[in-house]
């Protein structure tokens, strides 16, 4: 059966969360939001496209940083209200220049930075 992005369950703002995961290592890289148009663009181009809530515009991952995400596979959860994008990540996924946005852990009641920024050069 053909996939219809309109069949997903978007929130009241027309958005759906999308977790980006490295397709090879399984590392969780980031969470961002998509609207129906972003889902369609991602599937059409293979370039992961999100919806920027702050800018109110499409955001192709890597268009300004050069740290692109190429879609390997898009998965839907059982309720159709969350997406998992398996990606090939070029460079850091986080705007802080870290491989993953999940670089802070809570350990024994304290926040601990567990990942340093990637060095440029």
mmCIF file of C-alpha atoms in Angstrom:
data_model
loop_
_atom_site.group_PDB
_atom_site.id
_atom_site.type_symbol
_atom_site.label_atom_id
_atom_site.label_comp_id
_atom_site.label_asym_id
_atom_site.label_seq_id
_atom_site.Cartn_x
_atom_site.Cartn_y
_atom_site.Cartn_z
ATOM 1 C CA UNK A 1 0.000 0.000 0.000
ATOM 2 C CA UNK A 2 1.375 3.446 -0.884
ATOM 3 C CA UNK A 3 2.375 5.691 2.030
ATOM 4 C CA UNK A 4 0.442 8.948 2.484
ATOM 5 C CA UNK A 5 2.096 11.515 4.794
ATOM 6 C CA UNK A 6 -1.392 12.925 5.379
ATOM 7 C CA UNK A 7 -2.262 9.712 7.224
ATOM 8 C CA UNK A 8 0.080 10.553 10.115
ATOM 9 C CA UNK A 9 -1.251 11.991 13.372
ATOM 10 C CA UNK A 10 0.032 15.541 13.654
ATOM 11 C CA UNK A 11 -0.444 17.692 16.752
ATOM 12 C CA UNK A 12 -2.683 20.781 16.905
ATOM 13 C CA UNK A 13 0.096 22.829 15.273
ATOM 14 C CA UNK A 14 0.336 20.323 12.408
ATOM 15 C CA UNK A 15 3.639 18.884 13.623
ATOM 16 C CA UNK A 16 5.006 15.434 14.397
ATOM 17 C CA UNK A 17 8.227 14.677 16.340
ATOM 18 C CA UNK A 18 11.000 12.966 14.418
ATOM 19 C CA UNK A 19 13.955 11.264 16.103
ATOM 20 C CA UNK A 20 17.084 11.046 13.942
ATOM 21 C CA UNK A 21 19.192 7.938 14.547
ATOM 22 C CA UNK A 22 22.457 6.899 12.895
ATOM 23 C CA UNK A 23 21.514 4.031 10.572
ATOM 24 C CA UNK A 24 24.779 2.159 11.197
ATOM 25 C CA UNK A 25 25.691 2.743 14.859
ATOM 26 C CA UNK A 26 22.158 3.163 16.229
ATOM 27 C CA UNK A 27 23.230 6.325 18.061
ATOM 28 C CA UNK A 28 20.342 8.728 18.715
ATOM 29 C CA UNK A 29 21.388 12.034 17.183
ATOM 30 C CA UNK A 30 18.587 14.535 17.650
ATOM 31 C CA UNK A 31 14.881 15.237 17.824
ATOM 32 C CA UNK A 32 13.182 17.788 15.609
ATOM 33 C CA UNK A 33 9.739 18.471 14.195
ATOM 34 C CA UNK A 34 8.201 17.841 10.800
ATOM 35 C CA UNK A 35 4.959 18.931 9.218
ATOM 36 C CA UNK A 36 3.335 17.098 6.318
ATOM 37 C CA UNK A 37 5.338 19.120 3.804
ATOM 38 C CA UNK A 38 8.630 18.281 5.512
ATOM 39 C CA UNK A 39 7.765 14.579 5.477
ATOM 40 C CA UNK A 40 6.975 14.793 1.770
ATOM 41 C CA UNK A 41 10.169 16.727 0.956
ATOM 42 C CA UNK A 42 12.285 14.288 2.958
ATOM 43 C CA UNK A 43 10.853 11.314 1.079
ATOM 44 C CA UNK A 44 11.115 13.029 -2.317
ATOM 45 C CA UNK A 45 14.683 14.319 -1.956
ATOM 46 C CA UNK A 46 16.328 11.924 0.499
ATOM 47 C CA UNK A 47 17.595 14.999 2.365
ATOM 48 C CA UNK A 48 16.082 15.106 5.838
ATOM 49 C CA UNK A 49 13.906 18.201 6.045
ATOM 50 C CA UNK A 50 12.396 19.511 9.269
ATOM 51 C CA UNK A 51 10.031 22.315 10.172
ATOM 52 C CA UNK A 52 11.654 25.078 12.197
ATOM 53 C CA UNK A 53 9.152 26.168 14.820
ATOM 54 C CA UNK A 54 11.150 29.306 15.642
ATOM 55 C CA UNK A 55 11.530 30.434 12.019
ATOM 56 C CA UNK A 56 8.246 29.035 10.715
ATOM 57 C CA UNK A 57 10.055 27.591 7.698
ATOM 58 C CA UNK A 58 11.441 24.388 6.241
ATOM 59 C CA UNK A 59 14.920 23.477 7.403
ATOM 60 C CA UNK A 60 17.023 21.028 5.392
ATOM 61 C CA UNK A 61 19.505 19.579 7.865
ATOM 62 C CA UNK A 62 22.965 20.764 6.885
ATOM 63 C CA UNK A 63 21.943 23.542 4.504
ATOM 64 C CA UNK A 64 23.876 26.114 6.532
ATOM 65 C CA UNK A 65 26.282 23.930 8.568
ATOM 66 C CA UNK A 66 27.225 21.417 5.872
ATOM 67 C CA UNK A 67 26.343 18.610 8.323
ATOM 68 C CA UNK A 68 23.796 16.875 6.116
ATOM 69 C CA UNK A 69 21.501 13.992 6.949
ATOM 70 C CA UNK A 70 20.721 11.533 4.160
ATOM 71 C CA UNK A 71 17.613 9.480 4.740
ATOM 72 C CA UNK A 72 18.175 5.727 4.789
ATOM 73 C CA UNK A 73 14.712 4.770 6.039
ATOM 74 C CA UNK A 74 11.721 6.500 7.619
ATOM 75 C CA UNK A 75 9.795 4.548 10.256
ATOM 76 C CA UNK A 76 6.455 5.267 11.928
ATOM 77 C CA UNK A 77 5.565 4.312 15.476
ATOM 78 C CA UNK A 78 2.507 2.178 16.261
ATOM 79 C CA UNK A 79 0.274 5.210 16.926
ATOM 80 C CA UNK A 80 1.487 7.036 13.791
ATOM 81 C CA UNK A 81 2.281 10.112 15.924
ATOM 82 C CA UNK A 82 6.094 9.917 15.978
ATOM 83 C CA UNK A 83 8.734 9.268 13.322
ATOM 84 C CA UNK A 84 12.156 7.658 13.379
ATOM 85 C CA UNK A 85 14.530 8.731 10.626
ATOM 86 C CA UNK A 86 17.436 6.366 10.106
ATOM 87 C CA UNK A 87 20.120 8.572 8.589
ATOM 88 C CA UNK A 88 23.649 8.845 7.337
ATOM 89 C CA UNK A 89 24.956 11.819 9.299
ATOM 90 C CA UNK A 90 27.735 13.938 7.818
ATOM 91 C CA UNK A 91 29.581 15.651 10.663
ATOM 92 C CA UNK A 92 27.974 16.661 13.961
ATOM 93 C CA UNK A 93 24.183 16.519 14.261
ATOM 94 C CA UNK A 94 23.942 19.115 17.040
ATOM 95 C CA UNK A 95 24.202 22.875 16.530
ATOM 96 C CA UNK A 96 26.691 22.847 19.454
ATOM 97 C CA UNK A 97 29.063 20.946 17.138
ATOM 98 C CA UNK A 98 28.591 17.651 18.983
ATOM 99 C CA UNK A 99 27.841 14.340 17.300
ATOM 100 C CA UNK A 100 24.504 14.115 19.164
ATOM 101 C CA UNK A 101 22.201 16.621 20.835
ATOM 102 C CA UNK A 102 22.004 14.201 23.769
ATOM 103 C CA UNK A 103 25.376 15.102 25.280
ATOM 104 C CA UNK A 104 24.205 15.712 28.848
ATOM 105 C CA UNK A 105 23.385 12.874 31.253
ATOM 106 C CA UNK A 106 21.859 12.933 34.708
ATOM 107 C CA UNK A 107 24.067 10.797 36.919
ATOM 108 C CA UNK A 108 23.575 10.511 40.668
ATOM 109 C CA UNK A 109 21.401 13.620 40.624
ATOM 110 C CA UNK A 110 23.875 15.809 38.722
ATOM 111 C CA UNK A 111 24.108 16.932 35.111
ATOM 112 C CA UNK A 112 27.255 15.612 33.467
ATOM 113 C CA UNK A 113 28.512 16.537 30.011
ATOM 114 C CA UNK A 114 29.409 13.243 28.355
ATOM 115 C CA UNK A 115 30.412 14.437 24.903
ATOM 116 C CA UNK A 116 32.736 17.228 23.817
ATOM 117 C CA UNK A 117 32.273 19.309 20.677
ATOM 118 C CA UNK A 118 33.929 17.988 17.545
ATOM 119 C CA UNK A 119 37.131 19.840 16.813
ATOM 120 C CA UNK A 120 37.230 21.763 13.567
ATOM 121 C CA UNK A 121 40.184 21.506 11.301
#
